[in-house]
Coordinates of C-alpha atoms in Angstrom, one line a residue:
M1 CA 0.0 0.0 0.0
I2 CA 2.8 2.5 0.9
K3 CA 4.8 1.5 -2.1
S4 CA 1.8 2.1 -4.3
K5 CA 1.1 5.6 -2.8
L6 CA 4.8 6.4 -3.1
R7 CA 5.0 5.2 -6.7
S8 CA 1.8 7.2 -7.7
Y9 CA 3.3 10.3 -6.0
I10 CA 6.7 10.0 -7.7
Y11 CA 5.5 9.0 -11.1
E12 CA 2.4 11.1 -11.2
P13 CA 2.5 12.8 -14.7
V14 CA 2.9 16.5 -14.7
L15 CA 1.7 17.1 -18.2
T16 CA -1.6 16.3 -19.5
K17 CA -2.0 14.2 -22.8
E18 CA -2.6 17.4 -24.8
D19 CA 0.6 18.9 -23.4
I20 CA 2.6 15.8 -24.3
Q21 CA 1.3 15.6 -27.9
S22 CA 1.9 19.4 -28.2
S23 CA 5.5 18.9 -26.9
K24 CA 6.1 16.1 -29.3
K25 CA 4.9 18.3 -32.3
R26 CA 7.4 21.0 -31.1
K27 CA 10.2 18.6 -30.4
G28 CA 11.9 19.0 -33.7
A29 CA 11.6 22.9 -33.5
R30 CA 12.7 23.2 -29.9
A31 CA 16.4 23.6 -30.5
S32 CA 15.9 26.3 -33.3
D33 CA 13.6 28.1 -30.9
W34 CA 16.2 28.1 -28.1
R35 CA 19.0 29.3 -30.6
K36 CA 16.6 32.1 -31.6
T37 CA 15.9 33.0 -28.0
L38 CA 19.5 33.0 -27.2
G39 CA 20.3 35.0 -30.2
R40 CA 17.8 37.7 -29.1
I41 CA 19.4 37.9 -25.7
W42 CA 22.8 38.1 -27.1
K43 CA 21.8 41.1 -29.3
I44 CA 20.9 43.1 -26.1
V45 CA 24.1 41.9 -24.3
D46 CA 26.3 42.6 -27.3
E47 CA 25.4 46.3 -27.1
Q48 CA 27.9 46.5 -24.2
R49 CA 30.6 44.9 -26.4
A50 CA 33.6 47.0 -25.0
L51 CA 32.9 45.9 -21.4
L52 CA 32.4 42.3 -22.6
I53 CA 35.8 42.3 -24.3
I54 CA 37.3 43.4 -20.9
I55 CA 35.5 40.7 -19.1
L56 CA 36.7 38.1 -21.7
L57 CA 40.2 39.4 -21.1
M58 CA 39.8 38.9 -17.3
V59 CA 38.5 35.5 -17.9
V60 CA 41.5 34.5 -20.0
I61 CA 43.8 35.9 -17.4
S62 CA 42.1 34.1 -14.6
S63 CA 42.1 30.8 -16.5
I64 CA 45.9 31.2 -17.3
L65 CA 46.6 31.9 -13.7
S66 CA 44.5 28.9 -12.6
L67 CA 46.6 26.8 -14.9
L68 CA 49.8 28.4 -13.8
G69 CA 49.0 27.5 -10.1
P70 CA 49.3 23.7 -10.3
Y71 CA 52.4 23.9 -12.6
L72 CA 54.2 26.0 -10.0
I73 CA 53.3 23.4 -7.4
G74 CA 54.9 20.7 -9.4
K75 CA 58.1 22.8 -9.9
I76 CA 58.2 23.5 -6.2
I77 CA 57.9 19.7 -5.4
D78 CA 60.5 18.6 -8.0
D79 CA 63.0 21.4 -8.0
H80 CA 63.0 22.6 -4.4
M81 CA 61.2 20.3 -1.9
I82 CA 62.9 17.1 -3.1
K83 CA 66.2 18.8 -3.4
K84 CA 65.7 20.7 -0.1
D85 CA 66.3 24.1 -1.7
F86 CA 64.8 26.4 0.9
T87 CA 66.0 29.6 -0.7
G88 CA 64.3 28.7 -4.0
L89 CA 61.3 27.3 -2.1
K90 CA 60.7 30.7 -0.5
S91 CA 60.8 32.5 -3.8
M92 CA 58.5 30.1 -5.5
I93 CA 56.0 30.3 -2.7
L94 CA 55.9 34.0 -2.9
V95 CA 55.3 33.8 -6.7
L96 CA 52.5 31.3 -6.1
I97 CA 51.0 33.6 -3.6
F98 CA 51.0 36.5 -6.1
V99 CA 49.5 34.2 -8.7
Y100 CA 46.6 33.3 -6.6
I101 CA 46.0 36.9 -5.5
G102 CA 45.9 37.9 -9.1
L103 CA 43.5 35.1 -9.8
S104 CA 41.2 36.3 -7.0
I105 CA 41.3 40.0 -8.3
S106 CA 40.6 38.9 -11.9
I107 CA 37.6 36.8 -10.8
F108 CA 36.3 39.6 -8.7
L109 CA 36.5 42.1 -11.5
Q110 CA 34.9 39.8 -14.1
N111 CA 32.0 39.1 -11.7
Y112 CA 31.6 42.8 -10.8
W113 CA 31.5 43.9 -14.4
M114 CA 29.3 41.0 -15.4
I115 CA 26.7 41.8 -12.8
G116 CA 26.5 45.3 -14.3
I117 CA 25.9 43.9 -17.8
A118 CA 23.2 41.5 -16.5
Q119 CA 21.3 44.1 -14.6
Q120 CA 21.5 46.5 -17.6
T121 CA 20.3 43.7 -19.9
V122 CA 17.3 42.9 -17.7
Y123 CA 16.6 46.5 -17.2
R124 CA 16.2 47.0 -20.9
M125 CA 14.1 43.8 -21.3
R126 CA 11.9 44.7 -18.4
T127 CA 11.2 48.3 -19.5
G128 CA 10.8 47.0 -23.0
L129 CA 8.2 44.5 -21.8
F130 CA 6.4 47.1 -19.9
A131 CA 6.4 49.5 -22.8
K132 CA 5.0 46.7 -24.9
F133 CA 2.2 46.1 -22.5
Q134 CA 1.2 49.8 -23.0
R135 CA 1.2 49.3 -26.8
L136 CA -0.9 46.1 -26.8
P137 CA -4.6 46.2 -27.6
I138 CA -7.3 45.7 -25.1
A139 CA -8.2 42.3 -26.6
F140 CA -4.8 41.0 -25.5
F141 CA -5.5 41.7 -21.8
D142 CA -9.1 40.4 -22.0
K143 CA -7.8 36.8 -22.7
R144 CA -5.0 36.7 -20.1
Q145 CA -4.7 36.8 -16.4
R146 CA -3.0 39.9 -14.9
G147 CA -1.1 37.8 -12.5
E148 CA 0.3 35.5 -15.2
L149 CA 1.5 38.7 -17.1
M150 CA 3.0 40.0 -13.8
S151 CA 4.9 36.7 -13.5
R152 CA 6.7 37.3 -16.8
M153 CA 7.6 40.7 -15.6
T154 CA 9.0 39.6 -12.3
N155 CA 9.8 35.8 -12.0
D156 CA 11.0 35.3 -15.5
M157 CA 13.1 38.4 -15.6
D158 CA 14.7 37.5 -12.3
N159 CA 15.5 34.1 -13.7
I160 CA 17.3 35.7 -16.7
S161 CA 19.2 38.1 -14.5
S162 CA 20.5 35.3 -12.1
T163 CA 21.5 33.2 -15.0
L164 CA 23.4 36.0 -16.8
N165 CA 25.1 36.9 -13.5
S166 CA 26.7 33.6 -13.2
T167 CA 26.5 31.5 -16.3
F168 CA 27.8 33.8 -18.9
I169 CA 31.2 34.0 -17.2
Q170 CA 31.1 30.4 -16.1
V171 CA 30.7 29.2 -19.7
F172 CA 33.6 31.3 -21.1
S173 CA 35.8 30.3 -18.1
S174 CA 35.0 26.8 -18.4
V175 CA 35.6 26.5 -22.1
I176 CA 39.0 28.3 -21.9
T177 CA 40.0 26.4 -18.9
L178 CA 39.0 23.1 -20.7
V179 CA 41.1 23.8 -23.7
G180 CA 44.1 25.1 -21.8
T181 CA 44.0 22.2 -19.4
L182 CA 43.8 19.7 -22.2
V183 CA 46.8 21.3 -24.1
V184 CA 49.0 21.3 -20.9
M185 CA 48.0 17.7 -19.9
F186 CA 48.7 16.3 -23.3
S187 CA 52.2 18.1 -23.3
M188 CA 52.9 16.4 -20.0
S189 CA 51.6 12.8 -20.6
P190 CA 49.5 11.7 -23.7
L191 CA 48.8 8.4 -22.0
L192 CA 47.3 10.0 -18.8
T193 CA 45.5 12.5 -20.9
F194 CA 43.8 9.7 -22.9
L195 CA 42.7 8.0 -19.7
T196 CA 41.3 11.2 -18.3
M197 CA 39.3 11.8 -21.4
L198 CA 37.7 8.3 -21.2
I199 CA 35.0 9.9 -19.0
I200 CA 33.8 12.4 -21.6
P201 CA 31.5 10.2 -23.6
V202 CA 29.9 9.0 -20.3
M203 CA 29.5 12.6 -19.2
F204 CA 27.9 13.5 -22.5
V205 CA 25.5 10.6 -22.6
S206 CA 24.3 11.1 -19.1
T207 CA 24.1 14.8 -19.3
R208 CA 22.1 14.6 -22.6
W209 CA 19.8 12.0 -21.0
I210 CA 19.1 14.3 -18.0
T211 CA 18.7 17.6 -19.9
R212 CA 16.2 16.3 -22.3
R213 CA 13.8 15.8 -19.5
T214 CA 14.8 19.0 -17.5
G215 CA 14.1 21.3 -20.6
K216 CA 10.4 20.4 -20.7
L217 CA 10.1 20.4 -16.9
F218 CA 11.5 23.8 -16.5
K219 CA 9.3 25.3 -19.2
T220 CA 6.2 23.7 -17.4
Q221 CA 7.4 24.9 -14.0
Q222 CA 7.4 28.6 -15.4
Q223 CA 4.0 28.0 -16.8
A224 CA 2.7 26.6 -13.6
L225 CA 4.2 29.5 -11.6
G226 CA 2.5 32.0 -13.8
S227 CA -0.8 30.3 -13.4
L228 CA -0.4 30.3 -9.7
N229 CA 0.5 34.0 -9.6
G230 CA -2.6 34.7 -11.8
M231 CA -4.9 33.1 -9.2
I232 CA -3.2 34.8 -6.3
E233 CA -3.7 38.2 -8.0
E234 CA -7.3 37.5 -8.9
T235 CA -8.1 36.2 -5.3
I236 CA -6.6 39.1 -3.6
S237 CA -8.2 41.6 -5.9
G238 CA -11.6 39.9 -5.5
Q239 CA -11.5 39.3 -1.7
R240 CA -14.9 41.0 -1.1
V241 CA -16.6 38.8 -3.7
V242 CA -14.8 35.6 -2.2
K243 CA -16.0 36.5 1.2
A244 CA -19.4 37.8 0.2
F245 CA -20.1 34.2 -1.3
S246 CA -18.2 32.4 1.3
Q247 CA -15.9 30.7 -1.2
E248 CA -12.8 30.8 1.0
Q249 CA -12.5 27.2 1.3
R250 CA -13.1 26.6 -2.5
M251 CA -10.3 29.1 -3.2
I252 CA -8.0 27.4 -0.6
D253 CA -8.7 24.1 -2.4
E254 CA -8.1 25.5 -5.8
F255 CA -4.8 27.1 -4.6
A256 CA -3.6 23.8 -3.1
N257 CA -4.3 22.1 -6.5
K258 CA -2.4 24.6 -8.4
S259 CA 0.4 24.7 -5.8
S260 CA 0.5 20.9 -5.9
D261 CA 1.0 21.0 -9.7
L262 CA 3.9 23.5 -9.2
R263 CA 5.3 21.3 -6.4
R264 CA 5.3 18.2 -8.6
V265 CA 6.9 19.8 -11.5
G266 CA 9.4 21.6 -9.4
Y267 CA 10.2 18.4 -7.6
W268 CA 11.0 16.6 -10.8
A269 CA 12.8 19.5 -12.4
N270 CA 15.1 19.7 -9.3
V271 CA 15.5 16.0 -9.0
Y272 CA 16.8 15.7 -12.6
S273 CA 18.8 18.8 -12.5
G274 CA 20.4 17.8 -9.1
A275 CA 21.4 14.5 -10.5
I276 CA 23.8 16.3 -12.9
P277 CA 26.4 17.4 -10.2
K278 CA 26.1 14.1 -8.4
T279 CA 26.9 12.3 -11.6
M280 CA 29.7 14.6 -12.5
N281 CA 31.3 14.2 -9.1
L282 CA 31.2 10.5 -9.5
L283 CA 32.8 10.6 -12.7
N284 CA 35.3 13.1 -11.6
N285 CA 36.4 11.0 -8.7
T286 CA 36.6 8.0 -10.9
S287 CA 38.9 9.9 -13.3
F288 CA 41.1 11.1 -10.4
A289 CA 41.4 7.5 -9.2
I290 CA 42.4 6.3 -12.6
V291 CA 45.0 9.0 -13.0
A292 CA 46.4 8.5 -9.5
G293 CA 46.6 4.8 -9.9
V294 CA 48.2 4.7 -13.3
G295 CA 50.4 7.7 -12.5
G296 CA 51.6 6.0 -9.4
I297 CA 52.7 3.0 -11.4
L298 CA 54.5 5.2 -13.9
A299 CA 56.2 7.1 -11.1
L300 CA 57.5 3.8 -9.6
K301 CA 59.0 2.8 -12.8
G302 CA 60.6 6.2 -13.2
Y303 CA 58.7 7.4 -16.3
V304 CA 57.4 10.6 -14.6
S305 CA 58.3 12.6 -11.4
I306 CA 56.2 12.8 -8.3
G307 CA 55.7 16.4 -9.0
T308 CA 54.4 15.6 -12.3
I309 CA 51.8 13.2 -10.9
V310 CA 50.6 15.8 -8.3
V311 CA 50.3 18.5 -11.0
F312 CA 48.6 16.1 -13.4
S313 CA 46.2 15.0 -10.7
E314 CA 45.3 18.7 -10.2
Y315 CA 44.9 19.2 -14.0
A316 CA 42.7 16.1 -14.1
R317 CA 40.4 17.7 -11.6
Q318 CA 40.6 21.1 -13.5
F319 CA 39.7 19.2 -16.7
T320 CA 36.6 17.6 -15.3
R321 CA 35.5 20.5 -13.2
P322 CA 34.7 22.7 -16.3
L323 CA 32.7 19.9 -17.7
N324 CA 30.8 19.7 -14.4
D325 CA 30.3 23.4 -14.3
L326 CA 29.0 23.4 -17.8
S327 CA 26.6 20.7 -17.1
N328 CA 25.3 22.5 -14.0
Q329 CA 25.0 25.8 -15.9
F330 CA 23.1 24.1 -18.6
N331 CA 20.2 23.6 -16.3
N332 CA 20.3 27.3 -15.4
V333 CA 20.3 28.1 -19.1
L334 CA 17.3 26.0 -19.7
S335 CA 15.3 27.6 -17.1
A336 CA 16.4 31.1 -18.2
I337 CA 15.5 30.3 -21.8
A338 CA 12.0 29.1 -20.8
G339 CA 11.5 32.4 -19.0
A340 CA 13.0 34.4 -22.0
E341 CA 10.8 32.6 -24.3
R342 CA 7.7 33.6 -22.3
V343 CA 9.0 37.2 -22.4
F344 CA 9.7 37.3 -26.1
T345 CA 6.2 35.7 -26.8
I346 CA 4.8 38.9 -25.4
M347 CA 7.3 41.2 -27.2
D348 CA 6.2 39.5 -30.5
E349 CA 2.5 40.1 -30.0
K350 CA 0.8 42.4 -32.6
E351 CA 0.5 45.9 -31.3
E352 CA -2.4 48.3 -31.9
Q353 CA -1.9 49.5 -35.6
D354 CA -2.9 52.8 -37.2
Q355 CA -3.3 53.1 -40.9
G356 CA -0.2 55.0 -41.9
K357 CA 0.8 57.3 -39.1
G358 CA -2.8 58.3 -38.5
E359 CA -4.3 61.7 -39.1
L360 CA -3.8 64.4 -36.5
I361 CA -7.0 66.3 -35.6
R362 CA -6.2 69.2 -33.2
E363 CA -9.8 69.6 -32.1
I364 CA -12.7 67.3 -32.5
R365 CA -16.2 69.0 -32.7
G366 CA -18.1 65.8 -31.8
D367 CA -20.3 64.6 -34.6
V368 CA -20.3 60.8 -34.5
T369 CA -21.7 58.5 -37.2
F370 CA -22.0 54.7 -37.3
E371 CA -22.5 53.3 -40.8
D372 CA -23.7 49.7 -41.2
V373 CA -21.2 48.6 -38.4
S374 CA -20.9 45.0 -37.5
F375 CA -18.4 43.5 -35.1
Q376 CA -17.7 40.2 -33.2
Y377 CA -15.0 39.5 -30.6
N378 CA -14.5 35.9 -31.5
L379 CA -14.0 35.5 -35.3
E380 CA -14.1 31.7 -35.0
E381 CA -17.9 32.0 -34.0
D382 CA -20.6 32.8 -36.5
I383 CA -22.5 35.0 -34.0
A384 CA -21.8 38.7 -34.3
T385 CA -21.8 40.9 -31.2
I386 CA -23.3 43.7 -33.0
E387 CA -24.9 43.8 -36.5
H388 CA -25.6 46.5 -39.0
I389 CA -25.7 49.4 -36.5
N390 CA -26.6 52.9 -38.0
F391 CA -27.1 56.1 -36.2
H392 CA -25.8 59.8 -36.2
V393 CA -25.1 61.9 -33.1
K394 CA -24.7 65.8 -33.7
K395 CA -22.2 67.8 -31.7
G396 CA -23.2 68.4 -28.1
Q397 CA -26.0 65.7 -28.1
T398 CA -26.6 63.2 -25.4
V399 CA -27.3 59.7 -26.6
A400 CA -28.6 57.1 -24.2
L401 CA -27.9 53.4 -25.0
V402 CA -30.4 51.0 -23.3
G403 CA -31.0 47.3 -23.5
A404 CA -30.5 44.1 -21.6
T405 CA -27.1 43.0 -20.6
G406 CA -25.1 41.6 -23.4
A407 CA -27.2 43.7 -26.0
G408 CA -24.0 45.4 -27.3
K409 CA -24.1 48.7 -25.6
T410 CA -20.5 48.6 -24.2
T411 CA -19.2 47.2 -27.5
I412 CA -20.4 50.4 -29.3
M413 CA -18.4 52.6 -26.9
Q414 CA -15.3 50.3 -27.3
L415 CA -15.5 50.6 -31.0
L416 CA -15.8 54.3 -30.8
A417 CA -12.7 54.5 -28.7
R418 CA -11.0 52.1 -31.1
F419 CA -10.3 49.5 -28.4
Y420 CA -11.4 47.3 -31.2
D421 CA -12.0 48.0 -34.9
P422 CA -15.2 46.7 -36.6
Q423 CA -15.0 44.0 -39.3
Q424 CA -17.7 45.7 -41.4
G425 CA -18.8 49.3 -41.8
R426 CA -17.4 52.6 -40.8
I427 CA -17.3 54.9 -37.8
L428 CA -16.8 58.6 -38.4
I429 CA -16.1 61.5 -36.2
D430 CA -16.7 64.9 -37.9
D431 CA -17.0 62.9 -41.1
C432 CA -13.5 61.5 -40.7
P433 CA -13.2 57.7 -40.5
I434 CA -11.7 57.0 -37.1
Q435 CA -9.4 54.2 -38.7
T436 CA -7.5 57.1 -40.2
I437 CA -7.0 58.9 -36.8
S438 CA -4.3 57.8 -34.6
R439 CA -5.6 56.1 -31.5
Q440 CA -3.7 58.4 -29.1
N441 CA -5.0 61.5 -30.7
L442 CA -8.5 60.1 -30.7
R443 CA -8.6 59.1 -27.1
S444 CA -6.9 62.3 -26.0
Q445 CA -10.1 64.1 -26.9
M446 CA -12.4 61.6 -25.2
A447 CA -13.1 60.9 -21.4
F448 CA -14.5 57.8 -19.8
V449 CA -16.6 57.4 -16.6
L450 CA -17.0 53.8 -16.0
Q451 CA -19.2 51.8 -13.6
E452 CA -16.3 50.7 -11.5
P453 CA -14.0 53.8 -11.3
F454 CA -10.2 53.0 -11.1
L455 CA -7.9 55.0 -8.8
F456 CA -4.2 54.7 -8.6
E457 CA -2.1 54.6 -5.4
A458 CA -1.3 58.2 -5.4
T459 CA -2.7 61.4 -4.0
V460 CA -6.2 62.6 -4.7
K461 CA -4.7 65.6 -6.7
E462 CA -2.5 63.1 -8.8
N463 CA -5.5 60.9 -9.4
I464 CA -7.6 63.9 -10.8
R465 CA -4.8 65.2 -12.8
Y466 CA -4.3 61.9 -14.5
G467 CA -7.1 63.2 -17.0
R468 CA -4.7 65.8 -18.2
L469 CA -1.1 66.0 -16.8
Q470 CA -0.6 69.6 -17.7
A471 CA -3.5 70.6 -15.5
T472 CA -2.6 73.2 -12.8
D473 CA -3.6 72.8 -9.1
D474 CA -6.4 75.4 -9.7
D475 CA -7.7 73.3 -12.6
V476 CA -7.8 70.3 -10.4
V477 CA -9.7 72.1 -7.7
N478 CA -12.2 73.7 -10.1
A479 CA -12.8 70.3 -11.6
A480 CA -13.4 68.7 -8.1
K481 CA -15.9 71.6 -7.3
K482 CA -17.8 70.9 -10.5
A483 CA -17.8 67.2 -9.7
N484 CA -19.2 67.9 -6.3
A485 CA -16.0 66.2 -4.8
H486 CA -14.4 69.2 -3.2
N487 CA -16.3 69.0 0.2
F488 CA -15.4 65.4 0.9
I489 CA -11.8 65.8 -0.4
M490 CA -11.2 68.6 2.1
S491 CA -12.6 66.4 4.9
L492 CA -9.8 63.8 4.2
P493 CA -6.6 63.9 6.5
N494 CA -4.5 65.8 4.0
G495 CA -7.0 67.0 1.6
Y496 CA -6.0 66.9 -2.0
D497 CA -2.5 65.6 -0.8
T498 CA -4.2 62.5 0.7
V499 CA -2.6 59.3 -0.6
L500 CA -5.2 56.7 -1.7
T501 CA -4.5 53.0 -1.8
A502 CA -5.0 51.1 -5.1
D503 CA -8.6 51.4 -6.1
G504 CA -9.3 53.9 -3.3
G505 CA -10.4 51.4 -0.8
E506 CA -10.6 54.0 2.1
I507 CA -13.4 56.0 0.5
S508 CA -16.8 55.1 -0.6
Q509 CA -17.9 53.9 -4.1
G510 CA -19.8 57.2 -4.7
Q511 CA -16.7 59.2 -3.7
R512 CA -14.6 57.3 -6.0
Q513 CA -17.1 57.9 -8.8
L514 CA -17.0 61.7 -8.1
L515 CA -13.1 61.6 -8.4
S516 CA -13.6 59.8 -11.7
I517 CA -16.0 62.5 -12.9
A518 CA -13.5 65.2 -11.8
R519 CA -10.8 63.4 -13.7
A520 CA -13.0 63.5 -16.9
L521 CA -13.8 67.2 -16.3
V522 CA -10.1 68.2 -16.0
A523 CA -9.5 66.4 -19.3
N524 CA -12.0 68.8 -21.0
P525 CA -12.9 66.2 -23.7
A526 CA -15.0 66.8 -26.8
I527 CA -16.7 63.3 -26.5
L528 CA -17.8 61.7 -23.2
L529 CA -18.5 58.1 -22.6
L530 CA -20.4 57.1 -19.5
D531 CA -20.8 53.4 -18.8
E532 CA -23.5 52.8 -16.2
A533 CA -21.8 55.5 -14.1
T534 CA -24.5 55.5 -11.5
S535 CA -25.7 51.9 -11.4
S536 CA -24.0 50.9 -8.2
I537 CA -24.7 54.1 -6.3
D538 CA -27.3 54.7 -3.7
T539 CA -30.1 57.2 -4.4
V540 CA -28.8 60.1 -2.3
T541 CA -25.2 59.9 -3.7
E542 CA -26.8 59.4 -7.2
L543 CA -28.3 62.9 -7.0
E544 CA -24.8 64.5 -6.4
I545 CA -23.3 62.3 -9.2
Q546 CA -26.1 63.2 -11.5
E547 CA -25.7 66.9 -10.9
A548 CA -21.9 66.5 -11.6
L549 CA -22.6 64.5 -14.7
E550 CA -24.9 67.2 -16.1
R551 CA -22.1 69.8 -15.7
L552 CA -19.7 67.3 -17.2
M553 CA -21.9 66.6 -20.2
E554 CA -22.8 70.3 -20.9
G555 CA -21.6 71.2 -24.3
R556 CA -20.2 67.8 -25.1
T557 CA -21.2 64.9 -27.2
S558 CA -22.1 62.2 -24.7
L559 CA -22.9 58.5 -25.0
V560 CA -24.4 57.1 -21.9
I561 CA -25.2 53.5 -20.9
A562 CA -27.8 53.6 -18.2
H563 CA -30.2 51.3 -16.4
R564 CA -32.0 54.2 -14.5
L565 CA -34.6 56.5 -15.9
N566 CA -33.1 59.6 -14.2
T567 CA -29.9 59.1 -16.2
I568 CA -31.5 59.3 -19.6
R569 CA -34.4 61.6 -19.0
K570 CA -32.7 64.5 -20.7
A571 CA -31.1 62.4 -23.5
D572 CA -31.5 63.9 -27.0
L573 CA -31.5 60.4 -28.7
I574 CA -32.2 57.0 -27.3
L575 CA -30.8 53.8 -29.0
V576 CA -32.6 50.6 -27.9
M577 CA -30.4 47.6 -28.3
E578 CA -31.4 43.9 -28.3
K579 CA -29.1 41.0 -29.1
G580 CA -26.7 43.0 -30.9
K581 CA -29.2 44.9 -33.1
L582 CA -30.5 48.4 -32.9
I583 CA -34.2 47.8 -32.9
E584 CA -35.5 51.3 -32.0
S585 CA -34.1 54.9 -31.9
G586 CA -35.5 58.4 -31.4
E587 CA -36.5 61.0 -28.8
R588 CA -37.9 59.7 -25.6
E589 CA -41.4 61.0 -26.0
K590 CA -41.6 59.7 -29.5
L591 CA -40.5 56.2 -28.4
I592 CA -43.1 56.3 -25.6
A593 CA -45.8 57.2 -28.1
K594 CA -44.7 54.4 -30.4
K595 CA -45.4 51.9 -27.5
G596 CA -42.6 49.5 -28.8
V597 CA -39.8 47.9 -26.9
F598 CA -38.8 51.1 -25.0
Y599 CA -42.3 51.6 -23.8
Q600 CA -42.4 48.0 -22.5
M601 CA -39.2 48.5 -20.6
L602 CA -40.6 51.6 -19.0
Q603 CA -43.8 49.7 -18.0
Q604 CA -41.8 46.9 -16.6
S605 CA -39.7 49.5 -14.6
T606 CA -36.3 48.3 -16.0
L607 CA -35.3 51.9 -16.5

């Protein structure tokens, strides 16, 4: 029973059948992918070529000094200790001391400079990845966990950094030491050199057998870690929902399952990678025993001196040590490549594209036209999100979008802001197709007030100024007064300089919404998009927000999604959506007189 449980624990598969099949399909292309990833990292590192050359020079010097040390020890034994030459012995010991001091200094300098290169490389990759996040379309983030993306920014980057810090120098040093040691050994005794090299095929076969398994495991480990981080981020962000629905135990169980997956794959990744140094040590000791035994026989027969045997034994260790180091570092490289591949996968994602450079419009009037617009989020499905939408909004008009959840109201706003582009039809602002306007220019003349306002971990003043960074303190205060937010701001401990936590947890939902409206006011937009801005607000607070919204919408083209009658009472145009189609449009009184869908919604008190 115990053996059965132990066997199921140790041999429990980490990958699903789909993962294994996918891995087999990629098996032939894996090496080329790794070479491509290493090549991309090298391009970044190579930009500091001058310092790399200096580091390489230090590596050469340290390798020569490490080879010189055993040689001097052999000379000391044969020429001074056996002959009892104390004067020469003192001089050679001083030389040996200076050799090892020089070796230590050169190793320190190469490590010191390499750390700088590694940190600069990771800095460039991390800032490049963050900048890439800012250029990716909304659709990219809709399909991925935030925590998983954060894992690529932190864990994967740290993995690359630690590998560059140690592995880069270690590989150069090991190769140079290996070649130099082989040349010196061969010049001293071809027979002993041949015996030492007998372990190389065994090392190669055993290392290849292990690394073929660790490569897949390290990649899976990074994926499991990203998935775990994604769940942690979601659970912490959604603690109110978790507790409100008493789902604590379910989240604990789900976390335990994901953590168990990470534990299993981490267990095997470290078991296999840990087997390499143990195997190398065994082979190293075996080689040393062979050299010592055969060398002792040769020394007894007078073919070589005692000093030569001592020196050769040390060189034999130095010959196998670089092989051991290379094998150990190979695991680090595999792990770093797995992380780098995940980073470069994001870097290769398609960014938001404008036609050409995009037309620059200095000031938008606010006329909005949808001409036969159709759009669907998932192109693999036949069902469109919205179909054949046509309407025209004049400058300064307020348009209300009404309909059941999933009718396509928010999609219309996202298309207008060019978070997505329609597959059919045209959207025009001031008779100009928005696809010809740069996204940044377009959005700079819009403002959003969402159902769930987002606040940054910054002061109240900075959160309001986020709408327009050039706004003065007076602009911020005036916007807050128009948004009915000034009084509650002044009641905070430090007024406008009060630092809010992420999402403004220390103030109420209504107060966060007032700050969101103040942010929109300070932006002074031509077009305003309100997505159910009062749906989660109590009736008393709604009156304050509604008054602030009326000031905000004054003179601006406004598109409003609302579920409450008060929000759309003064709308110039009402668009009734149902299952992605525009089924009714017109002024409120005319729609009521028509006694169609809008009238039925009023009768059922859904608005």
